[in-house]
mmCIF file of C-alpha atoms in Angstrom:
data_model
loop_
_atom_site.group_PDB
_atom_site.id
_atom_site.type_symbol
_atom_site.label_atom_id
_atom_site.label_comp_id
_atom_site.label_asym_id
_atom_site.label_seq_id
_atom_site.Cartn_x
_atom_site.Cartn_y
_atom_site.Cartn_z
ATOM 1 C CA MET A 30 21.282 18.686 18.909
ATOM 2 C CA ALA A 31 19.464 15.373 18.741
ATOM 3 C CA LYS A 32 21.351 12.224 17.887
ATOM 4 C CA LEU A 33 20.328 9.131 15.939
ATOM 5 C CA ARG A 34 22.649 6.139 16.042
ATOM 6 C CA ILE A 35 21.898 3.555 13.364
ATOM 7 C CA GLN A 36 23.105 -0.014 13.624
ATOM 8 C CA PHE A 37 22.650 -2.572 10.893
ATOM 9 C CA GLU A 38 21.882 -6.193 11.643
ATOM 10 C CA ASN A 39 23.675 -7.228 8.467
ATOM 11 C CA GLY A 40 26.982 -5.956 9.866
ATOM 12 C CA ASP A 41 27.256 -2.705 7.896
ATOM 13 C CA PRO A 42 29.167 -0.015 9.814
ATOM 14 C CA GLU A 43 27.206 2.008 12.339
ATOM 15 C CA LYS A 44 26.149 5.525 11.298
ATOM 16 C CA VAL A 45 25.460 8.485 13.553
ATOM 17 C CA ILE A 46 23.397 11.522 12.635
ATOM 18 C CA GLU A 47 23.408 14.673 14.742
ATOM 19 C CA PHE A 48 20.643 17.028 13.790
ATOM 20 C CA ASP A 49 18.339 19.852 14.747
ATOM 21 C CA PRO A 50 14.753 18.490 14.694
ATOM 22 C CA SER A 51 13.391 21.960 13.924
ATOM 23 C CA LYS A 52 15.096 21.776 10.515
ATOM 24 C CA ALA A 53 12.818 18.931 9.330
ATOM 25 C CA PRO A 54 11.983 17.824 6.695
ATOM 26 C CA PHE A 55 15.405 16.612 5.612
ATOM 27 C CA HIS A 56 14.222 14.777 2.483
ATOM 28 C CA HIS A 57 10.810 14.147 0.968
ATOM 29 C CA ASP A 58 9.547 10.718 1.999
ATOM 30 C CA GLY A 59 7.946 9.745 5.299
ATOM 31 C CA LYS A 60 6.701 12.074 7.997
ATOM 32 C CA PRO A 61 8.907 15.161 8.334
ATOM 33 C CA GLY A 62 11.487 14.486 11.023
ATOM 34 C CA SER A 63 10.870 10.741 10.932
ATOM 35 C CA ILE A 64 13.691 8.230 11.062
ATOM 36 C CA LEU A 65 13.168 7.576 7.331
ATOM 37 C CA ASP A 66 13.247 11.301 6.526
ATOM 38 C CA LEU A 67 16.433 11.719 8.552
ATOM 39 C CA MET A 68 18.232 8.751 7.063
ATOM 40 C CA LEU A 69 17.375 9.595 3.459
ATOM 41 C CA GLY A 70 18.315 13.236 4.058
ATOM 42 C CA HIS A 71 21.739 12.097 5.220
ATOM 43 C CA GLY A 72 22.333 9.701 2.349
ATOM 44 C CA ILE A 73 21.611 6.505 4.282
ATOM 45 C CA HIS A 74 19.421 3.916 2.604
ATOM 46 C CA LEU A 75 16.304 2.602 4.311
ATOM 47 C CA GLU A 76 13.859 0.653 2.178
ATOM 48 C CA HIS A 77 10.481 2.348 1.850
ATOM 49 C CA ALA A 78 8.625 0.525 -0.868
ATOM 50 C CA CYS A 79 5.375 2.414 -0.391
ATOM 51 C CA GLY A 80 7.115 5.780 -0.632
ATOM 52 C CA GLY A 81 6.963 6.384 3.128
ATOM 53 C CA ASN A 82 3.161 6.475 3.170
ATOM 54 C CA CYS A 83 2.536 4.021 6.014
ATOM 55 C CA ALA A 84 1.312 1.332 3.646
ATOM 56 C CA CYS A 85 3.945 -1.408 4.084
ATOM 57 C CA THR A 86 6.517 -2.613 6.599
ATOM 58 C CA THR A 87 9.727 -2.332 4.611
ATOM 59 C CA CYS A 88 11.051 0.547 6.781
ATOM 60 C CA HIS A 89 10.657 -1.479 9.984
ATOM 61 C CA VAL A 90 13.305 -0.580 12.569
ATOM 62 C CA ILE A 91 13.876 -1.756 16.137
ATOM 63 C CA VAL A 92 14.442 0.979 18.687
ATOM 64 C CA LYS A 93 17.172 0.038 21.183
ATOM 65 C CA GLN A 94 17.263 3.323 23.063
ATOM 66 C CA GLY A 95 14.929 6.297 23.329
ATOM 67 C CA PHE A 96 11.682 4.525 22.371
ATOM 68 C CA ASN A 97 9.679 6.864 24.617
ATOM 69 C CA LYS A 98 11.260 9.924 23.015
ATOM 70 C CA LEU A 99 9.615 9.146 19.673
ATOM 71 C CA GLY A 100 6.279 10.546 18.581
ATOM 72 C CA GLU A 101 3.356 8.211 19.271
ATOM 73 C CA SER A 102 2.412 5.548 16.774
ATOM 74 C CA SER A 103 -1.001 5.580 15.064
ATOM 75 C CA GLU A 104 -3.406 2.652 14.882
ATOM 76 C CA GLN A 105 -2.542 2.368 11.196
ATOM 77 C CA GLU A 106 1.153 1.983 12.016
ATOM 78 C CA GLU A 107 0.314 -0.613 14.686
ATOM 79 C CA ASP A 108 -1.861 -2.526 12.221
ATOM 80 C CA LEU A 109 1.010 -2.655 9.750
ATOM 81 C CA LEU A 110 3.574 -3.616 12.359
ATOM 82 C CA ASP A 111 1.433 -6.687 13.047
ATOM 83 C CA HIS A 112 2.739 -7.928 9.698
ATOM 84 C CA ALA A 113 6.385 -6.977 10.182
ATOM 85 C CA PRO A 114 8.803 -9.887 10.253
ATOM 86 C CA GLY A 115 10.788 -9.976 13.484
ATOM 87 C CA LEU A 116 8.373 -7.706 15.344
ATOM 88 C CA THR A 117 9.575 -6.626 18.795
ATOM 89 C CA PRO A 118 7.920 -4.551 21.573
ATOM 90 C CA THR A 119 10.037 -1.591 20.444
ATOM 91 C CA SER A 120 9.474 -1.920 16.715
ATOM 92 C CA ARG A 121 8.473 1.156 14.731
ATOM 93 C CA LEU A 122 8.020 2.065 11.104
ATOM 94 C CA GLY A 123 10.834 4.429 10.120
ATOM 95 C CA CYS A 124 8.462 6.552 8.034
ATOM 96 C CA GLN A 125 6.208 7.248 11.020
ATOM 97 C CA ALA A 126 8.560 7.473 14.021
ATOM 98 C CA VAL A 127 9.275 11.188 14.432
ATOM 99 C CA ILE A 128 12.101 12.572 16.551
ATOM 100 C CA ASP A 129 11.166 16.077 17.630
ATOM 101 C CA ASP A 130 12.980 16.289 20.988
ATOM 102 C CA PRO A 131 16.169 18.331 20.443
ATOM 103 C CA ASN A 132 17.875 16.399 23.252
ATOM 104 C CA ALA A 133 16.834 12.913 22.128
ATOM 105 C CA GLU A 134 19.465 10.221 21.775
ATOM 106 C CA ILE A 135 17.937 7.399 19.787
ATOM 107 C CA VAL A 136 19.548 4.091 18.871
ATOM 108 C CA ILE A 137 17.940 1.890 16.245
ATOM 109 C CA VAL A 138 18.735 -1.380 14.518
ATOM 110 C CA VAL A 139 17.788 -1.942 10.888
ATOM 111 C CA PRO A 140 16.801 -5.614 10.670
ATOM 112 C CA ARG A 141 18.522 -7.808 8.150
ATOM 113 C CA TYR A 142 15.182 -8.916 6.872
ATOM 114 C CA THR A 143 13.546 -5.813 5.486
ATOM 115 C CA ILE A 144 11.512 -7.413 2.749
ATOM 116 C CA ASN A 145 7.905 -8.178 3.507
ATOM 117 C CA GLN A 146 7.127 -11.725 4.502
ATOM 118 C CA VAL A 147 4.295 -11.904 2.012
ATOM 119 C CA SER A 148 6.662 -10.755 -0.678
ATOM 120 C CA GLU A 149 9.051 -13.517 0.227
ATOM 121 C CA ALA A 150 6.155 -15.939 0.149
ATOM 122 C CA ALA A 151 5.087 -14.921 -3.333
ATOM 123 C CA GLU A 152 3.469 -17.789 -5.091
ATOM 124 C CA GLU A 153 5.143 -20.277 -7.302
ATOM 125 C CA MET O 2 26.827 13.664 9.111
ATOM 126 C CA THR O 3 25.149 16.677 7.609
ATOM 127 C CA PRO O 4 21.846 16.777 5.803
ATOM 128 C CA ASP O 5 21.956 16.895 2.060
ATOM 129 C CA ALA O 6 18.526 16.800 0.507
ATOM 130 C CA SER O 7 19.957 17.038 -2.997
ATOM 131 C CA ARG O 8 21.939 13.843 -2.579
ATOM 132 C CA PRO O 9 20.118 10.638 -3.474
ATOM 133 C CA ALA O 10 20.004 8.200 -0.601
ATOM 134 C CA ALA O 11 22.429 5.344 -1.032
ATOM 135 C CA SER O 12 20.447 2.594 -2.660
ATOM 136 C CA LYS O 13 20.763 -1.096 -1.970
ATOM 137 C CA ARG O 14 17.511 -2.182 -3.542
ATOM 138 C CA SER O 15 17.690 -4.723 -6.264
ATOM 139 C CA THR O 16 15.550 -3.666 -9.153
ATOM 140 C CA LEU O 17 13.741 -5.603 -11.786
ATOM 141 C CA SER O 18 12.854 -4.323 -15.214
ATOM 142 C CA ALA O 19 9.700 -4.543 -17.243
ATOM 143 C CA ARG O 20 8.680 -3.500 -20.699
ATOM 144 C CA VAL O 21 5.455 -1.619 -21.387
ATOM 145 C CA GLU O 22 3.510 -4.022 -23.595
ATOM 146 C CA ARG O 23 0.182 -2.259 -23.802
ATOM 147 C CA ILE O 24 -1.574 0.894 -22.635
ATOM 148 C CA PHE O 25 -5.261 1.108 -21.892
ATOM 149 C CA ASP O 26 -7.156 4.258 -20.977
ATOM 150 C CA HIS O 27 -10.164 3.454 -18.802
ATOM 151 C CA ALA O 28 -11.316 7.065 -18.675
ATOM 152 C CA PRO O 29 -9.779 10.518 -18.945
ATOM 153 C CA ASN O 30 -6.703 10.550 -16.682
ATOM 154 C CA THR O 31 -7.175 6.916 -15.638
ATOM 155 C CA ARG O 32 -4.823 4.456 -17.276
ATOM 156 C CA SER O 33 -3.506 0.910 -17.082
ATOM 157 C CA LEU O 34 -0.023 -0.143 -18.161
ATOM 158 C CA PHE O 35 0.563 -3.783 -18.965
ATOM 159 C CA LEU O 36 4.107 -4.776 -18.077
ATOM 160 C CA SER O 37 6.158 -7.859 -18.804
ATOM 161 C CA SER O 38 9.366 -8.761 -17.068
ATOM 162 C CA THR O 39 12.428 -8.306 -19.264
ATOM 163 C CA THR O 40 13.980 -11.443 -17.766
ATOM 164 C CA GLY O 41 11.458 -13.556 -19.631
ATOM 165 C CA LYS O 42 10.238 -15.103 -16.388
ATOM 166 C CA SER O 43 6.725 -14.451 -15.141
ATOM 167 C CA PHE O 44 6.551 -12.031 -12.246
ATOM 168 C CA ARG O 45 5.198 -13.654 -9.074
ATOM 169 C CA PHE O 46 2.996 -11.865 -6.572
ATOM 170 C CA VAL O 47 0.043 -12.313 -4.273
ATOM 171 C CA PRO O 48 -3.318 -10.614 -5.037
ATOM 172 C CA GLY O 49 -3.323 -7.227 -3.329
ATOM 173 C CA GLN O 50 0.394 -6.527 -3.510
ATOM 174 C CA PHE O 51 2.103 -3.568 -5.149
ATOM 175 C CA ILE O 52 5.339 -2.851 -6.923
ATOM 176 C CA SER O 53 7.627 0.067 -6.198
ATOM 177 C CA ILE O 54 8.540 1.830 -9.422
ATOM 178 C CA SER O 55 11.770 3.811 -9.757
ATOM 179 C CA ILE O 56 10.832 7.180 -11.158
ATOM 180 C CA PRO O 57 13.477 9.685 -12.262
ATOM 181 C CA LEU O 58 12.546 13.140 -11.066
ATOM 182 C CA GLY O 59 15.139 15.796 -11.729
ATOM 183 C CA ASP O 60 18.566 14.538 -10.714
ATOM 184 C CA GLU O 61 17.339 11.792 -8.426
ATOM 185 C CA THR O 62 15.235 8.668 -8.500
ATOM 186 C CA ARG O 63 12.270 8.150 -6.222
ATOM 187 C CA SER O 64 10.323 4.988 -5.626
ATOM 188 C CA ARG O 65 6.549 5.124 -5.840
ATOM 189 C CA PRO O 66 4.083 2.305 -5.194
ATOM 190 C CA TYR O 67 1.567 1.031 -7.748
ATOM 191 C CA THR O 68 -0.798 -1.787 -6.978
ATOM 192 C CA ILE O 69 -0.989 -4.760 -9.302
ATOM 193 C CA ALA O 70 -4.492 -4.876 -10.735
ATOM 194 C CA SER O 71 -4.211 -8.226 -12.515
ATOM 195 C CA SER O 72 -4.210 -11.733 -11.090
ATOM 196 C CA PRO O 73 -1.146 -13.948 -10.697
ATOM 197 C CA THR O 74 -2.973 -16.543 -12.767
ATOM 198 C CA ASP O 75 -3.607 -14.212 -15.698
ATOM 199 C CA ALA O 76 -1.577 -15.092 -18.752
ATOM 200 C CA GLY O 77 0.705 -12.455 -20.198
ATOM 201 C CA PRO O 78 1.801 -9.106 -18.765
ATOM 202 C CA PHE O 79 0.761 -7.871 -15.336
ATOM 203 C CA GLU O 80 -1.199 -4.669 -14.980
ATOM 204 C CA ILE O 81 -0.895 -1.531 -12.905
ATOM 205 C CA CYS O 82 -3.690 0.995 -12.809
ATOM 206 C CA PHE O 83 -3.442 4.633 -11.772
ATOM 207 C CA ASN O 84 -4.921 8.068 -12.251
ATOM 208 C CA ARG O 85 -3.453 11.498 -12.631
ATOM 209 C CA VAL O 86 -3.465 13.572 -9.472
ATOM 210 C CA PRO O 87 -2.666 17.270 -9.112
ATOM 211 C CA GLY O 88 1.043 17.721 -8.503
ATOM 212 C CA GLY O 89 1.717 13.998 -8.938
ATOM 213 C CA ARG O 90 5.041 14.140 -10.758
ATOM 214 C CA GLY O 91 5.561 10.422 -10.480
ATOM 215 C CA VAL O 92 2.281 9.589 -12.130
ATOM 216 C CA ASP O 93 2.919 12.235 -14.805
ATOM 217 C CA TRP O 94 6.090 10.326 -15.651
ATOM 218 C CA LEU O 95 4.090 7.114 -15.918
ATOM 219 C CA PHE O 96 1.592 8.795 -18.238
ATOM 220 C CA GLU O 97 4.526 9.665 -20.518
ATOM 221 C CA ARG O 98 5.560 6.016 -20.939
ATOM 222 C CA ARG O 99 4.944 4.492 -24.317
ATOM 223 C CA VAL O 100 4.754 0.914 -25.589
ATOM 224 C CA GLY O 101 8.268 -0.529 -25.608
ATOM 225 C CA ASP O 102 9.583 1.715 -22.833
ATOM 226 C CA LYS O 103 11.415 0.139 -19.908
ATOM 227 C CA VAL O 104 10.304 0.564 -16.315
ATOM 228 C CA ASP O 105 12.513 -0.323 -13.334
ATOM 229 C CA PHE O 106 10.798 -1.574 -10.223
ATOM 230 C CA ALA O 107 11.204 -3.597 -7.035
ATOM 231 C CA GLY O 108 8.785 -5.915 -5.333
ATOM 232 C CA PRO O 109 6.276 -7.238 -4.932
ATOM 233 C CA PHE O 110 5.513 -5.660 -1.558
ATOM 234 C CA GLY O 111 2.570 -5.258 0.751
ATOM 235 C CA THR O 112 0.564 -7.153 3.305
ATOM 236 C CA PHE O 113 -2.891 -6.042 2.184
ATOM 237 C CA THR O 114 -3.627 -9.496 0.870
ATOM 238 C CA LEU O 115 -6.508 -11.913 1.092
ATOM 239 C CA ASP O 116 -5.709 -14.090 4.071
ATOM 240 C CA VAL O 117 -9.082 -15.702 4.554
ATOM 241 C CA ASP O 118 -9.762 -19.125 3.126
ATOM 242 C CA PRO O 119 -12.966 -18.716 1.074
ATOM 243 C CA ALA O 120 -13.803 -22.309 1.872
ATOM 244 C CA LEU O 121 -14.279 -21.344 5.532
ATOM 245 C CA ASN O 122 -17.580 -19.756 4.583
ATOM 246 C CA VAL O 123 -16.798 -16.453 6.270
ATOM 247 C CA GLU O 124 -18.628 -13.640 4.530
ATOM 248 C CA LEU O 125 -16.302 -11.144 2.879
ATOM 249 C CA GLY O 126 -17.016 -7.450 2.414
ATOM 250 C CA PHE O 127 -14.971 -5.467 -0.100
ATOM 251 C CA ILE O 128 -15.009 -1.684 -0.272
ATOM 252 C CA ALA O 129 -13.150 0.373 -2.872
ATOM 253 C CA GLU O 130 -13.180 3.710 -4.601
ATOM 254 C CA GLY O 131 -11.845 4.631 -8.056
ATOM 255 C CA THR O 132 -8.509 3.062 -8.942
ATOM 256 C CA ALA O 133 -8.328 1.566 -5.446
ATOM 257 C CA ILE O 134 -10.272 -1.310 -6.973
ATOM 258 C CA ALA O 135 -6.826 -2.483 -8.175
ATOM 259 C CA PRO O 136 -5.924 -4.736 -5.204
ATOM 260 C CA ILE O 137 -9.534 -5.845 -4.696
ATOM 261 C CA ARG O 138 -9.902 -7.104 -8.260
ATOM 262 C CA PRO O 139 -7.340 -9.957 -8.035
ATOM 263 C CA MET O 140 -8.494 -10.747 -4.491
ATOM 264 C CA LEU O 141 -12.039 -11.245 -5.741
ATOM 265 C CA LYS O 142 -10.876 -13.439 -8.578
ATOM 266 C CA ARG O 143 -8.811 -15.526 -6.189
ATOM 267 C CA ALA O 144 -11.643 -15.863 -3.703
ATOM 268 C CA LEU O 145 -14.146 -16.811 -6.397
ATOM 269 C CA ALA O 146 -11.823 -19.331 -8.050
ATOM 270 C CA GLY O 147 -11.309 -21.537 -5.017
ATOM 271 C CA PRO O 148 -12.855 -24.990 -4.654
ATOM 272 C CA GLY O 149 -15.301 -26.064 -1.982
ATOM 273 C CA PRO O 150 -18.141 -24.187 -0.323
ATOM 274 C CA ARG O 151 -18.273 -20.573 -1.295
ATOM 275 C CA ALA O 152 -18.413 -17.714 1.147
ATOM 276 C CA LYS O 153 -20.797 -14.891 0.422
ATOM 277 C CA MET O 154 -18.969 -11.840 -0.983
ATOM 278 C CA HIS O 155 -20.167 -8.336 -1.615
ATOM 279 C CA LEU O 156 -18.340 -5.368 -3.093
ATOM 280 C CA ILE O 157 -19.302 -1.736 -2.609
ATOM 281 C CA TYR O 158 -17.487 0.288 -5.255
ATOM 282 C CA ALA O 159 -17.555 4.085 -5.383
ATOM 283 C CA ALA O 160 -16.480 6.514 -8.081
ATOM 284 C CA GLN O 161 -17.139 10.088 -9.066
ATOM 285 C CA ASP O 162 -19.034 9.032 -12.224
ATOM 286 C CA ARG O 163 -20.008 5.942 -14.160
ATOM 287 C CA GLU O 164 -16.963 5.955 -16.421
ATOM 288 C CA HIS O 165 -14.654 5.776 -13.403
ATOM 289 C CA ILE O 166 -16.217 2.502 -12.285
ATOM 290 C CA LEU O 167 -13.390 0.374 -13.685
ATOM 291 C CA TYR O 168 -13.687 -3.239 -14.868
ATOM 292 C CA ARG O 169 -17.467 -2.868 -14.963
ATOM 293 C CA ASN O 170 -18.043 -5.603 -17.558
ATOM 294 C CA GLU O 171 -15.848 -7.981 -15.647
ATOM 295 C CA LEU O 172 -17.643 -7.293 -12.360
ATOM 296 C CA ASP O 173 -20.986 -7.805 -14.110
ATOM 297 C CA GLU O 174 -19.758 -11.102 -15.468
ATOM 298 C CA LEU O 175 -18.520 -12.242 -12.041
ATOM 299 C CA ALA O 176 -21.835 -11.314 -10.442
ATOM 300 C CA HIS O 177 -23.652 -13.179 -13.199
ATOM 301 C CA THR O 178 -21.615 -16.366 -13.003
ATOM 302 C CA ALA O 179 -20.888 -16.549 -9.254
ATOM 303 C CA SER O 180 -24.047 -16.837 -7.205
ATOM 304 C CA ASN O 181 -22.175 -15.981 -4.012
ATOM 305 C CA PHE O 182 -20.871 -12.649 -5.356
ATOM 306 C CA SER O 183 -22.754 -9.403 -5.666
ATOM 307 C CA TYR O 184 -21.716 -5.805 -6.008
ATOM 308 C CA GLU O 185 -23.155 -2.335 -5.999
ATOM 309 C CA THR O 186 -21.779 0.958 -7.241
ATOM 310 C CA VAL O 187 -21.930 4.349 -5.632
ATOM 311 C CA ILE O 188 -21.641 7.477 -7.754
ATOM 312 C CA ALA O 189 -20.800 10.470 -5.610
ATOM 313 C CA PRO O 190 -18.642 13.594 -5.831
ATOM 314 C CA PRO O 191 -15.236 13.180 -4.155
ATOM 315 C CA ASP O 192 -16.215 15.164 -1.061
ATOM 316 C CA LYS O 193 -19.249 12.915 -0.485
ATOM 317 C CA THR O 194 -17.762 9.535 -1.408
ATOM 318 C CA TYR O 195 -16.936 8.349 2.101
ATOM 319 C CA ASP O 196 -20.171 9.652 3.599
ATOM 320 C CA ARG O 197 -22.091 7.530 1.092
ATOM 321 C CA LEU O 198 -19.877 4.512 1.728
ATOM 322 C CA ARG O 199 -20.400 4.944 5.444
ATOM 323 C CA GLU O 200 -24.195 4.954 5.004
ATOM 324 C CA LEU O 201 -24.153 1.821 2.869
ATOM 325 C CA ILE O 202 -21.782 -0.056 5.179
ATOM 326 C CA ASN O 203 -23.877 0.874 8.170
ATOM 327 C CA ALA O 204 -27.089 -0.328 6.522
ATOM 328 C CA ARG O 205 -25.697 -3.576 5.139
ATOM 329 C CA TRP O 206 -23.195 -4.800 7.687
ATOM 330 C CA ILE O 207 -23.982 -3.071 10.974
ATOM 331 C CA VAL O 208 -27.669 -2.437 11.602
ATOM 332 C CA ALA O 209 -29.019 -5.243 9.412
ATOM 333 C CA ASP O 210 -27.965 -8.067 11.735
ATOM 334 C CA THR O 211 -25.743 -9.046 14.640
ATOM 335 C CA ASP O 212 -23.318 -11.165 12.606
ATOM 336 C CA ARG O 213 -19.832 -9.923 13.461
ATOM 337 C CA ALA O 214 -17.837 -12.756 11.893
ATOM 338 C CA ARG O 215 -17.396 -11.037 8.549
ATOM 339 C CA GLN O 216 -14.016 -9.979 7.197
ATOM 340 C CA PHE O 217 -13.508 -6.702 5.347
ATOM 341 C CA TYR O 218 -11.043 -5.404 2.797
ATOM 342 C CA ILE O 219 -11.094 -1.636 2.292
ATOM 343 C CA CYS O 220 -8.934 0.286 -0.163
ATOM 344 C CA GLY O 221 -9.042 3.997 -0.867
ATOM 345 C CA VAL O 222 -7.412 7.349 -0.460
ATOM 346 C CA GLY O 223 -7.184 9.580 2.580
ATOM 347 C CA ASP O 224 -8.766 9.712 6.014
ATOM 348 C CA GLY O 225 -12.081 8.354 4.770
ATOM 349 C CA VAL O 226 -10.524 4.890 4.809
ATOM 350 C CA ILE O 227 -9.628 5.306 8.475
ATOM 351 C CA LYS O 228 -13.178 6.433 9.268
ATOM 352 C CA LEU O 229 -14.613 3.315 7.610
ATOM 353 C CA ARG O 230 -12.124 1.161 9.542
ATOM 354 C CA ASP O 231 -13.199 2.804 12.795
ATOM 355 C CA LEU O 232 -16.876 2.460 11.924
ATOM 356 C CA LEU O 233 -16.544 -1.301 11.495
ATOM 357 C CA ARG O 234 -14.199 -1.871 14.416
ATOM 358 C CA GLY O 235 -16.395 0.293 16.605
ATOM 359 C CA SER O 236 -19.433 -1.783 15.682
ATOM 360 C CA GLY O 237 -18.201 -5.060 17.069
ATOM 361 C CA TYR O 238 -15.970 -6.443 14.318
ATOM 362 C CA GLU O 239 -12.584 -7.707 15.454
ATOM 363 C CA ARG O 240 -9.644 -5.445 14.758
ATOM 364 C CA ARG O 241 -7.972 -8.053 12.584
ATOM 365 C CA ALA O 242 -11.165 -8.681 10.641
ATOM 366 C CA VAL O 243 -10.977 -5.189 9.155
ATOM 367 C CA HIS O 244 -8.144 -5.080 6.628
ATOM 368 C CA TYR O 245 -7.427 -1.833 4.851
ATOM 369 C CA GLU O 246 -4.977 -0.029 2.661
ATOM 370 C CA ARG O 247 -4.989 3.733 2.744
ATOM 371 C CA TRP O 248 -3.164 5.779 0.111
#
């Protein structure tokens, strides 16, 4: 079984999901088997304003462990991450980061600031 | 924890509400809804952004994105524009809304926004197809409204037929009044749309000269958008000069 440990920068209690990647999809938004798919399928909220279509950065997560176990990011995901507030070298979009290794142990942090910077900067 | 696809994900999003003030059908299966915030305050956004509408489907609520087609400076309600797609249950629900109905949404969201100062005199290329003109429309208005020297701007707009070229009169008016703005339309069947766009982009912005300082804003559906991105980036334009939104 693969394991996803989810920590929240805002202090919410940590959640742990143990799952069989071959059972994906778990919900209906984001790539099947993605962090977003997993979290929604286990009743854990992760913002995904664009519906999990790789068109915004609201599902930005920071991978603390197991970054190399995730499926590769696309150029489109990288282009969007350029705009993510609090970008780190191990940032991913939850809707695109797929866990397909049955032995993966992934730890992520959901940033406190999950609303797009441009949104926050909406005009007066 | 065990998977439970039937259980709605715990929601922390704060939602806003809007009332449907007006409905306008551009063409068969292509509609605009004009929405006004129920708080009485005007809704603030940046040209190019979208809202995420809460759509009840069965026993759960899903959020689906719809780009704002109007400008922040327009008086009155803001506009979303969409078309019916096969199997699109969310958009079917939107088509069922009537004047006076309430719509819950969050936002605005999105980073596909005009981040070039038109006064810098950097030529702007806009490329859109069908309802994907929605984010481009307020960007154009913003870019053309600014003071100072005006950058050259050109829009290539594709649709399957003439009636699906949206905001035609408005685009004509902009092209008539703004000497730095021009546009052309491309009528092509859906399976040929991006081939035609590719040809036009190649002719206008790649083989015509060696200027690689232009900035581009592309909006459309599917892998064709990615191919246009790669065409421009592969022809010497900087990665960050080619902005795109792919639905």
